[in-house]
Tab-separated table of C-alpha atoms in Angstrom:
chain	number	residue	atom	x	y	z
A	1	UNK	CA	-0.125	0.319	0.126
A	2	UNK	CA	1.520	3.378	-1.189
A	3	UNK	CA	1.677	6.630	0.749
A	4	UNK	CA	-1.774	8.081	-0.261
A	5	UNK	CA	-3.370	4.656	0.069
A	6	UNK	CA	-2.396	4.313	3.317
A	7	UNK	CA	-3.355	7.800	4.009
A	8	UNK	CA	-7.191	7.204	2.844
A	9	UNK	CA	-7.832	4.106	3.894
A	10	UNK	CA	-6.971	5.124	7.939
A	11	UNK	CA	-8.336	8.764	7.810
A	12	UNK	CA	-11.153	8.617	5.688
A	13	UNK	CA	-14.537	7.565	5.987
A	14	UNK	CA	-16.706	6.544	3.073
A	15	UNK	CA	-19.021	9.886	2.384
A	16	UNK	CA	-15.495	11.745	2.467
A	17	UNK	CA	-14.174	9.601	0.384
A	18	UNK	CA	-16.758	9.622	-2.412
A	19	UNK	CA	-16.431	13.288	-2.085
A	20	UNK	CA	-12.508	13.472	-3.062
A	21	UNK	CA	-12.666	10.807	-6.211
A	22	UNK	CA	-15.368	13.171	-7.093
A	23	UNK	CA	-12.408	15.941	-6.890
A	24	UNK	CA	-10.134	14.449	-8.020
A	25	UNK	CA	-9.211	10.889	-7.920
A	26	UNK	CA	-11.266	9.858	-9.872
A	27	UNK	CA	-8.772	8.412	-11.555
A	28	UNK	CA	-7.317	6.406	-9.165
A	29	UNK	CA	-7.355	2.292	-10.029
A	30	UNK	CA	-10.051	0.169	-8.433
A	31	UNK	CA	-7.234	-0.953	-5.546
A	32	UNK	CA	-7.984	-2.334	-2.717
A	33	UNK	CA	-7.969	0.585	-0.583
A	34	UNK	CA	-11.857	1.160	-1.916
A	35	UNK	CA	-13.666	-2.327	-1.471
A	36	UNK	CA	-11.297	-2.466	2.217
A	37	UNK	CA	-13.190	1.140	3.145
A	38	UNK	CA	-17.022	0.390	1.732
A	39	UNK	CA	-16.678	-2.792	4.095
A	40	UNK	CA	-16.555	-0.759	7.029
A	41	UNK	CA	-19.565	0.993	6.024
A	42	UNK	CA	-21.942	-0.917	7.496
A	43	UNK	CA	-25.269	-0.218	6.444
A	44	UNK	CA	-24.020	2.806	3.391
A	45	UNK	CA	-25.029	2.416	0.036
A	46	UNK	CA	-23.034	4.505	-2.484
A	47	UNK	CA	-25.806	5.348	-5.549
A	48	UNK	CA	-24.309	6.189	-8.562
A	49	UNK	CA	-27.026	7.181	-10.899
A	50	UNK	CA	-28.318	9.503	-13.060
A	51	UNK	CA	-28.599	12.740	-11.375
A	52	UNK	CA	-32.292	13.768	-12.092
A	53	UNK	CA	-32.867	10.604	-9.574
A	54	UNK	CA	-31.350	12.607	-6.659
A	55	UNK	CA	-33.334	14.164	-3.810
A	56	UNK	CA	-30.278	16.151	-2.236
A	57	UNK	CA	-30.610	15.765	1.838
A	58	UNK	CA	-34.154	14.056	1.949
A	59	UNK	CA	-32.089	10.649	1.110
A	60	UNK	CA	-31.657	11.673	5.214
A	61	UNK	CA	-35.136	9.335	5.067
A	62	UNK	CA	-33.767	6.758	3.851
A	63	UNK	CA	-32.058	6.532	7.435
A	64	UNK	CA	-34.871	6.953	9.471
A	65	UNK	CA	-36.918	4.944	8.045
A	66	UNK	CA	-34.328	2.151	7.286
A	67	UNK	CA	-31.391	3.158	8.582
A	68	UNK	CA	-29.085	3.282	4.995
A	69	UNK	CA	-26.954	6.682	4.734
A	70	UNK	CA	-27.281	6.720	1.207
A	71	UNK	CA	-24.412	8.684	-0.474
A	72	UNK	CA	-25.298	10.021	-4.451
A	73	UNK	CA	-22.868	10.904	-7.191
A	74	UNK	CA	-24.429	11.548	-10.356
A	75	UNK	CA	-23.295	9.819	-12.662
A	76	UNK	CA	-23.070	11.160	-15.764
A	77	UNK	CA	-26.270	9.958	-18.033
A	78	UNK	CA	-24.198	8.595	-20.477
A	79	UNK	CA	-23.873	5.078	-20.598
A	80	UNK	CA	-19.773	4.598	-22.776
A	81	UNK	CA	-18.356	5.968	-19.693
A	82	UNK	CA	-20.357	4.440	-17.002
A	83	UNK	CA	-20.164	1.011	-18.766
A	84	UNK	CA	-16.101	1.788	-18.999
A	85	UNK	CA	-15.884	2.071	-15.277
A	86	UNK	CA	-18.354	-0.358	-14.156
A	87	UNK	CA	-16.250	-3.010	-16.291
A	88	UNK	CA	-12.337	-1.819	-16.755
A	89	UNK	CA	-12.811	1.624	-13.752
A	90	UNK	CA	-12.900	2.294	-10.424
A	91	UNK	CA	-16.702	2.768	-10.790
A	92	UNK	CA	-16.961	-1.573	-9.446
A	93	UNK	CA	-14.738	-0.264	-6.557
A	94	UNK	CA	-16.456	2.980	-5.078
A	95	UNK	CA	-20.074	2.391	-5.925
A	96	UNK	CA	-22.990	-0.433	-4.566
A	97	UNK	CA	-25.636	-0.106	-6.980
A	98	UNK	CA	-26.483	2.356	-9.774
A	99	UNK	CA	-29.163	3.579	-11.724
A	100	UNK	CA	-28.083	3.986	-15.960
A	101	UNK	CA	-30.770	4.431	-18.845
A	102	UNK	CA	-32.155	0.790	-20.075
A	103	UNK	CA	-29.691	-1.268	-22.448
A	104	UNK	CA	-26.333	-2.477	-21.381
A	105	UNK	CA	-27.749	-4.586	-18.802
A	106	UNK	CA	-26.512	-7.327	-21.015
A	107	UNK	CA	-23.229	-6.369	-21.789
A	108	UNK	CA	-22.726	-5.110	-18.330
A	109	UNK	CA	-23.571	-8.325	-16.901
A	110	UNK	CA	-22.292	-10.389	-19.785
A	111	UNK	CA	-18.444	-8.848	-18.503
A	112	UNK	CA	-19.292	-9.617	-14.513
A	113	UNK	CA	-20.118	-5.870	-13.894
A	114	UNK	CA	-22.975	-6.460	-12.196
A	115	UNK	CA	-25.081	-9.056	-11.048
A	116	UNK	CA	-28.060	-10.551	-10.450
A	117	UNK	CA	-31.017	-8.742	-7.432
A	118	UNK	CA	-32.507	-12.004	-5.184
A	119	UNK	CA	-36.641	-10.157	-5.620
A	120	UNK	CA	-36.932	-12.057	-2.991
A	121	UNK	CA	-35.260	-10.423	-0.695
A	122	UNK	CA	-37.406	-6.766	-2.299
A	123	UNK	CA	-40.691	-7.118	-0.349
A	124	UNK	CA	-42.011	-3.877	-2.031
A	125	UNK	CA	-41.739	-5.367	-4.889
A	126	UNK	CA	-44.968	-7.350	-5.704
A	127	UNK	CA	-45.641	-3.528	-5.297
A	128	UNK	CA	-43.991	-2.507	-8.855
A	129	UNK	CA	-46.667	-2.557	-11.559
A	130	UNK	CA	-47.309	-5.628	-13.259
A	131	UNK	CA	-45.821	-4.423	-17.411
A	132	UNK	CA	-42.700	-2.627	-15.674
A	133	UNK	CA	-41.255	-5.505	-14.279
A	134	UNK	CA	-41.192	-6.541	-18.457
A	135	UNK	CA	-39.722	-4.034	-19.785
A	136	UNK	CA	-36.719	-5.175	-22.481
A	137	UNK	CA	-33.713	-5.316	-20.468
A	138	UNK	CA	-34.440	-5.708	-17.482
A	139	UNK	CA	-33.561	-9.697	-17.376
A	140	UNK	CA	-30.687	-11.989	-18.974
A	141	UNK	CA	-30.543	-15.068	-19.758
A	142	UNK	CA	-33.936	-15.246	-17.018
A	143	UNK	CA	-31.269	-12.889	-13.891
A	144	UNK	CA	-33.027	-9.897	-13.039
A	145	UNK	CA	-30.256	-7.565	-13.714
A	146	UNK	CA	-32.090	-4.585	-13.009
A	147	UNK	CA	-35.020	-3.445	-11.648
A	148	UNK	CA	-37.012	-0.605	-12.424
A	149	UNK	CA	-36.314	2.375	-11.006
A	150	UNK	CA	-37.798	5.527	-13.284
A	151	UNK	CA	-40.615	5.299	-15.892
A	152	UNK	CA	-41.420	8.032	-18.575
A	153	UNK	CA	-41.720	8.583	-21.752
A	154	UNK	CA	-41.194	11.705	-24.410
A	155	UNK	CA	-42.371	12.908	-27.246
A	156	UNK	CA	-42.626	16.328	-29.514
A	157	UNK	CA	-42.384	20.002	-27.575
A	158	UNK	CA	-44.524	22.534	-29.767
A	159	UNK	CA	-46.001	25.738	-29.330
A	160	UNK	CA	-49.467	25.145	-29.299
A	161	UNK	CA	-50.636	29.228	-30.274
A	162	UNK	CA	-48.710	28.960	-33.389
A	163	UNK	CA	-48.780	25.006	-34.796
A	164	UNK	CA	-52.510	24.170	-32.841
A	165	UNK	CA	-52.636	20.553	-32.040
A	166	UNK	CA	-49.533	18.646	-33.306
A	167	UNK	CA	-49.972	14.917	-32.968
A	168	UNK	CA	-47.082	13.754	-35.556
A	169	UNK	CA	-43.283	12.868	-36.111
A	170	UNK	CA	-43.175	14.590	-39.202
A	171	UNK	CA	-43.952	18.338	-37.683
A	172	UNK	CA	-39.989	17.778	-37.110
A	173	UNK	CA	-39.307	17.273	-40.372
A	174	UNK	CA	-42.283	19.315	-42.410
A	175	UNK	CA	-40.480	21.737	-44.674
A	176	UNK	CA	-43.159	25.005	-44.327
A	177	UNK	CA	-41.172	24.858	-40.850
A	178	UNK	CA	-37.482	24.864	-42.175
A	179	UNK	CA	-35.015	26.546	-39.570
A	180	UNK	CA	-38.133	26.296	-37.017
A	181	UNK	CA	-37.348	23.067	-35.586
A	182	UNK	CA	-34.673	21.255	-33.979
A	183	UNK	CA	-33.620	17.362	-32.090
A	184	UNK	CA	-31.701	16.466	-29.360
A	185	UNK	CA	-27.737	16.256	-30.340
A	186	UNK	CA	-28.102	12.632	-29.300
A	187	UNK	CA	-28.256	9.054	-31.304
A	188	UNK	CA	-30.604	7.187	-28.476
A	189	UNK	CA	-32.989	9.351	-28.627
A	190	UNK	CA	-32.989	11.162	-32.781
A	191	UNK	CA	-32.570	7.723	-34.059
A	192	UNK	CA	-35.435	6.189	-32.557
A	193	UNK	CA	-37.554	9.250	-32.806
A	194	UNK	CA	-37.204	9.713	-36.346
A	195	UNK	CA	-37.341	5.643	-36.977
A	196	UNK	CA	-40.609	5.277	-35.373
A	197	UNK	CA	-41.519	8.539	-38.010
A	198	UNK	CA	-40.705	6.503	-41.003
A	199	UNK	CA	-41.916	2.856	-39.863
A	200	UNK	CA	-45.672	4.356	-38.563
A	201	UNK	CA	-45.546	7.159	-41.533
A	202	UNK	CA	-43.846	6.252	-43.855
A	203	UNK	CA	-44.187	3.026	-44.450
A	204	UNK	CA	-40.246	2.171	-44.277
A	205	UNK	CA	-39.204	-1.124	-43.489
A	206	UNK	CA	-38.346	-1.084	-40.190
A	207	UNK	CA	-39.270	-3.953	-37.410
A	208	UNK	CA	-37.846	-2.651	-34.145
A	209	UNK	CA	-36.749	1.020	-33.803
A	210	UNK	CA	-34.900	0.638	-31.205
A	211	UNK	CA	-32.637	-1.637	-32.806
A	212	UNK	CA	-31.887	-0.761	-36.124
A	213	UNK	CA	-30.077	-3.173	-38.089
A	214	UNK	CA	-27.194	-2.060	-40.273
A	215	UNK	CA	-30.174	-1.519	-43.234
A	216	UNK	CA	-33.324	0.345	-41.380
A	217	UNK	CA	-29.760	2.238	-39.544
A	218	UNK	CA	-28.273	3.938	-43.270
A	219	UNK	CA	-32.086	4.338	-44.009
A	220	UNK	CA	-32.726	6.858	-41.110
A	221	UNK	CA	-29.593	8.803	-40.695
A	222	UNK	CA	-29.938	9.142	-44.647
A	223	UNK	CA	-33.216	11.034	-43.991
A	224	UNK	CA	-31.366	12.949	-41.623
A	225	UNK	CA	-28.381	14.218	-43.184
A	226	UNK	CA	-30.589	15.567	-46.049
A	227	UNK	CA	-32.783	17.086	-43.713
A	228	UNK	CA	-29.994	18.827	-42.344
A	229	UNK	CA	-28.316	20.046	-45.396
A	230	UNK	CA	-31.606	21.559	-46.334
A	231	UNK	CA	-31.487	24.117	-43.928
A	232	UNK	CA	-34.591	21.859	-41.880
A	233	UNK	CA	-33.297	22.060	-38.493
A	234	UNK	CA	-32.350	25.620	-36.486
A	235	UNK	CA	-30.137	23.105	-34.205
A	236	UNK	CA	-29.339	20.291	-32.784
A	237	UNK	CA	-29.426	20.378	-28.828
A	238	UNK	CA	-27.639	19.034	-25.949
A	239	UNK	CA	-28.327	19.622	-22.558
A	240	UNK	CA	-31.217	21.146	-19.691
A	241	UNK	CA	-30.386	24.406	-19.910
A	242	UNK	CA	-30.349	24.948	-23.943
A	243	UNK	CA	-33.234	22.626	-24.455
A	244	UNK	CA	-35.373	25.514	-22.029
A	245	UNK	CA	-33.601	28.142	-23.587
A	246	UNK	CA	-34.293	26.880	-26.737
A	247	UNK	CA	-38.198	27.178	-26.395
A	248	UNK	CA	-38.101	30.061	-23.540
A	249	UNK	CA	-36.083	32.200	-26.577
A	250	UNK	CA	-38.642	30.731	-29.352
A	251	UNK	CA	-36.619	29.577	-31.242
A	252	UNK	CA	-38.523	27.039	-32.364
A	253	UNK	CA	-41.754	26.228	-33.191
A	254	UNK	CA	-41.378	22.081	-32.637
A	255	UNK	CA	-38.411	20.469	-31.290
A	256	UNK	CA	-37.983	16.127	-29.812
A	257	UNK	CA	-37.321	16.523	-26.159
A	258	UNK	CA	-37.909	16.147	-22.822
A	259	UNK	CA	-41.423	16.939	-21.010
A	260	UNK	CA	-39.708	19.248	-17.981
A	261	UNK	CA	-38.763	21.797	-20.819
A	262	UNK	CA	-42.347	22.090	-21.357
A	263	UNK	CA	-43.107	22.201	-18.058
A	264	UNK	CA	-40.568	24.535	-17.301
A	265	UNK	CA	-41.440	26.627	-20.618
A	266	UNK	CA	-45.456	26.897	-19.015
A	267	UNK	CA	-43.799	28.338	-15.809
A	268	UNK	CA	-42.441	31.298	-17.927
A	269	UNK	CA	-46.046	32.129	-19.237
A	270	UNK	CA	-45.062	30.225	-23.038
A	271	UNK	CA	-48.404	28.368	-24.665
A	272	UNK	CA	-46.552	25.372	-25.011
A	273	UNK	CA	-47.703	21.256	-25.441
A	274	UNK	CA	-46.060	17.741	-25.068
A	275	UNK	CA	-47.338	16.023	-28.447
A	276	UNK	CA	-49.203	12.125	-28.476
A	277	UNK	CA	-47.897	11.387	-30.942
A	278	UNK	CA	-49.707	8.943	-33.804
A	279	UNK	CA	-46.402	7.351	-34.346
A	280	UNK	CA	-46.309	6.498	-30.918
A	281	UNK	CA	-44.154	7.366	-27.685
A	282	UNK	CA	-40.393	6.983	-26.877
A	283	UNK	CA	-40.738	4.322	-23.877
A	284	UNK	CA	-37.617	4.707	-21.565
A	285	UNK	CA	-36.981	3.100	-17.795
A	286	UNK	CA	-34.092	4.445	-15.899
A	287	UNK	CA	-32.866	1.233	-14.125
A	288	UNK	CA	-31.383	0.271	-10.646
A	289	UNK	CA	-28.237	-2.114	-10.667
A	290	UNK	CA	-26.300	-4.535	-8.606
A	291	UNK	CA	-23.020	-3.629	-8.650
A	292	UNK	CA	-20.857	-7.050	-8.468
A	293	UNK	CA	-17.953	-4.526	-6.280
A	294	UNK	CA	-21.409	-4.423	-3.133
A	295	UNK	CA	-21.058	-7.967	-2.630
A	296	UNK	CA	-18.211	-8.844	-2.664
A	297	UNK	CA	-18.029	-5.931	0.314
A	298	UNK	CA	-20.451	-7.721	1.965
A	299	UNK	CA	-23.761	-5.309	1.501
A	300	UNK	CA	-25.826	-7.255	-0.928
A	301	UNK	CA	-28.636	-7.427	1.215
A	302	UNK	CA	-27.903	-3.783	2.013
A	303	UNK	CA	-28.772	-2.925	-1.023
A	304	UNK	CA	-31.371	-4.973	-1.291
A	305	UNK	CA	-33.198	-2.767	1.520
A	306	UNK	CA	-32.719	0.264	0.032
A	307	UNK	CA	-34.118	-0.924	-3.431
A	308	UNK	CA	-36.652	-1.662	-1.436
A	309	UNK	CA	-36.903	1.110	0.142
A	310	UNK	CA	-37.236	3.070	-3.629
A	311	UNK	CA	-40.321	0.832	-4.003
A	312	UNK	CA	-41.844	1.860	-0.320
A	313	UNK	CA	-43.416	5.447	-1.103
A	314	UNK	CA	-41.651	8.081	-0.279
A	315	UNK	CA	-39.016	8.639	-3.102
A	316	UNK	CA	-41.903	8.290	-5.511
A	317	UNK	CA	-44.035	10.638	-4.217
A	318	UNK	CA	-41.034	13.274	-3.654
A	319	UNK	CA	-40.294	12.196	-7.768
A	320	UNK	CA	-43.780	13.063	-8.788
A	321	UNK	CA	-44.000	15.892	-7.738
A	322	UNK	CA	-40.362	17.956	-8.001
A	323	UNK	CA	-39.684	16.192	-11.596
A	324	UNK	CA	-42.780	14.884	-13.076
A	325	UNK	CA	-40.581	10.905	-12.897
A	326	UNK	CA	-42.987	8.187	-12.036
A	327	UNK	CA	-41.491	4.760	-9.573
A	328	UNK	CA	-43.229	2.179	-10.629
A	329	UNK	CA	-44.896	1.526	-7.360
A	330	UNK	CA	-48.428	1.446	-5.958
A	331	UNK	CA	-47.301	2.840	-3.055
A	332	UNK	CA	-46.739	6.269	-4.179
A	333	UNK	CA	-49.931	7.684	-4.007
A	334	UNK	CA	-50.817	5.713	-0.749
A	335	UNK	CA	-47.922	7.540	0.957
A	336	UNK	CA	-49.626	10.807	0.174
A	337	UNK	CA	-52.178	9.892	0.849
A	338	UNK	CA	-51.019	9.189	4.021
A	339	UNK	CA	-48.970	11.702	4.661
A	340	UNK	CA	-50.710	14.748	2.852
A	341	UNK	CA	-48.464	16.787	4.963
A	342	UNK	CA	-45.455	16.100	2.974
A	343	UNK	CA	-46.803	15.759	-0.308
A	344	UNK	CA	-50.086	17.363	-2.176
A	345	UNK	CA	-52.273	14.074	-3.233
A	346	UNK	CA	-54.068	14.689	-5.918
A	347	UNK	CA	-50.415	15.918	-7.879
A	348	UNK	CA	-48.758	13.312	-7.188
A	349	UNK	CA	-51.922	10.766	-8.788
A	350	UNK	CA	-51.859	13.149	-11.870
A	351	UNK	CA	-48.617	12.537	-12.197
A	352	UNK	CA	-49.065	8.470	-12.054
A	353	UNK	CA	-52.107	8.731	-14.170
A	354	UNK	CA	-50.767	10.533	-17.414
A	355	UNK	CA	-46.675	8.839	-17.226
A	356	UNK	CA	-49.514	5.697	-17.146
A	357	UNK	CA	-51.883	6.549	-19.534
A	358	UNK	CA	-48.952	7.546	-22.252
A	359	UNK	CA	-48.237	3.356	-21.650
A	360	UNK	CA	-51.477	2.572	-22.474
A	361	UNK	CA	-50.689	3.100	-25.982
A	362	UNK	CA	-48.338	2.550	-28.342
A	363	UNK	CA	-44.843	2.890	-27.213
A	364	UNK	CA	-41.594	1.948	-28.640
A	365	UNK	CA	-38.606	1.183	-26.248
A	366	UNK	CA	-35.549	3.569	-25.750
A	367	UNK	CA	-32.472	1.799	-25.843
A	368	UNK	CA	-28.979	2.958	-25.242
A	369	UNK	CA	-26.826	-0.420	-25.872
A	370	UNK	CA	-28.367	-0.688	-29.746
A	371	UNK	CA	-26.966	-4.318	-32.048
A	372	UNK	CA	-24.938	-2.002	-33.722
A	373	UNK	CA	-24.471	0.793	-31.120
A	374	UNK	CA	-20.472	1.216	-32.809
A	375	UNK	CA	-22.139	2.026	-35.977
A	376	UNK	CA	-24.473	4.813	-33.926
A	377	UNK	CA	-21.637	6.258	-33.474
A	378	UNK	CA	-20.501	6.853	-36.689
A	379	UNK	CA	-23.313	7.503	-38.258
A	380	UNK	CA	-24.210	10.304	-35.721
A	381	UNK	CA	-20.638	11.958	-35.946
A	382	UNK	CA	-21.435	11.659	-39.794
A	383	UNK	CA	-24.460	14.142	-39.489
A	384	UNK	CA	-22.774	16.416	-37.194
A	385	UNK	CA	-20.289	17.470	-39.800
A	386	UNK	CA	-22.509	17.213	-42.559
């Protein structure tokens, strides 16, 4: 053990370790010091998830109700770096549970970075919606690799005062709106939206928009490149701030994007709406993954207790009210109704019903790791350069 490792092992608690890691020691390779520190942590669970899963100071409620000390760290939500750090980097040595957009489960399980959950240890598993348990990617070779943490479905943000009611992704490619539309600079969303439109409204020979073959992907990307060269798109936006800015500054009349951007536009007094497209929604799930390292550190039961707490009602009611997201559990509304001093039961129920209604229609699932994902990356770079 070198001097730095000795110092860390002897002087730092786990929360301090995470803070130090986040501030500059991220390059420290998986080494004996980190699992040793984690093994001493008892009921501490280090949750490495998409930033929108964070509930800030309210993680304290996990300690009060389940005796769990939760340390949350933002994983950046980009599946490529997340997979790399779990498989070959130090993430498995530092964090116990991930919250990751669905699609990478098979790759992570095959490479031994994550291990199956035992749903028999999760008392609230019977409160999880049955269709959410059937979301693609959650099982690998019959094993429960992912647990559905948050579900939602995305479509089109549009100016209702200028366009009336929009019900098709065709609005994004309408030449009358040349220069007044946008898509996200991310193939995981924009490729599937385009494939859904071509399949459902243009009868293109596409089987599964979330997992395109080489020929299907070429068709989709050549369509996008042509429209970009024709000046159809004002921009390909990236990140929350730019997404909000395009709507708030009235730079576009329609764009594909996240529903929270609609809510932000409405807060600013704009007549913006979220479409219910005839081609269907893009469903997505942010799934909990159990790290191999957590089990090796003796934290497997604590991780299962954390998953159980996620489904117990408080966390779901909290995210429904703060993010407009839904944890697929019957306990969210029940908790809000039993605790009206903490949450508005009507608001929580409205959000839950809204999301459930989306999934009652046609949905194609987002896939962050399709079979040809390297080809997706290459095509997307061609689009950027075109």
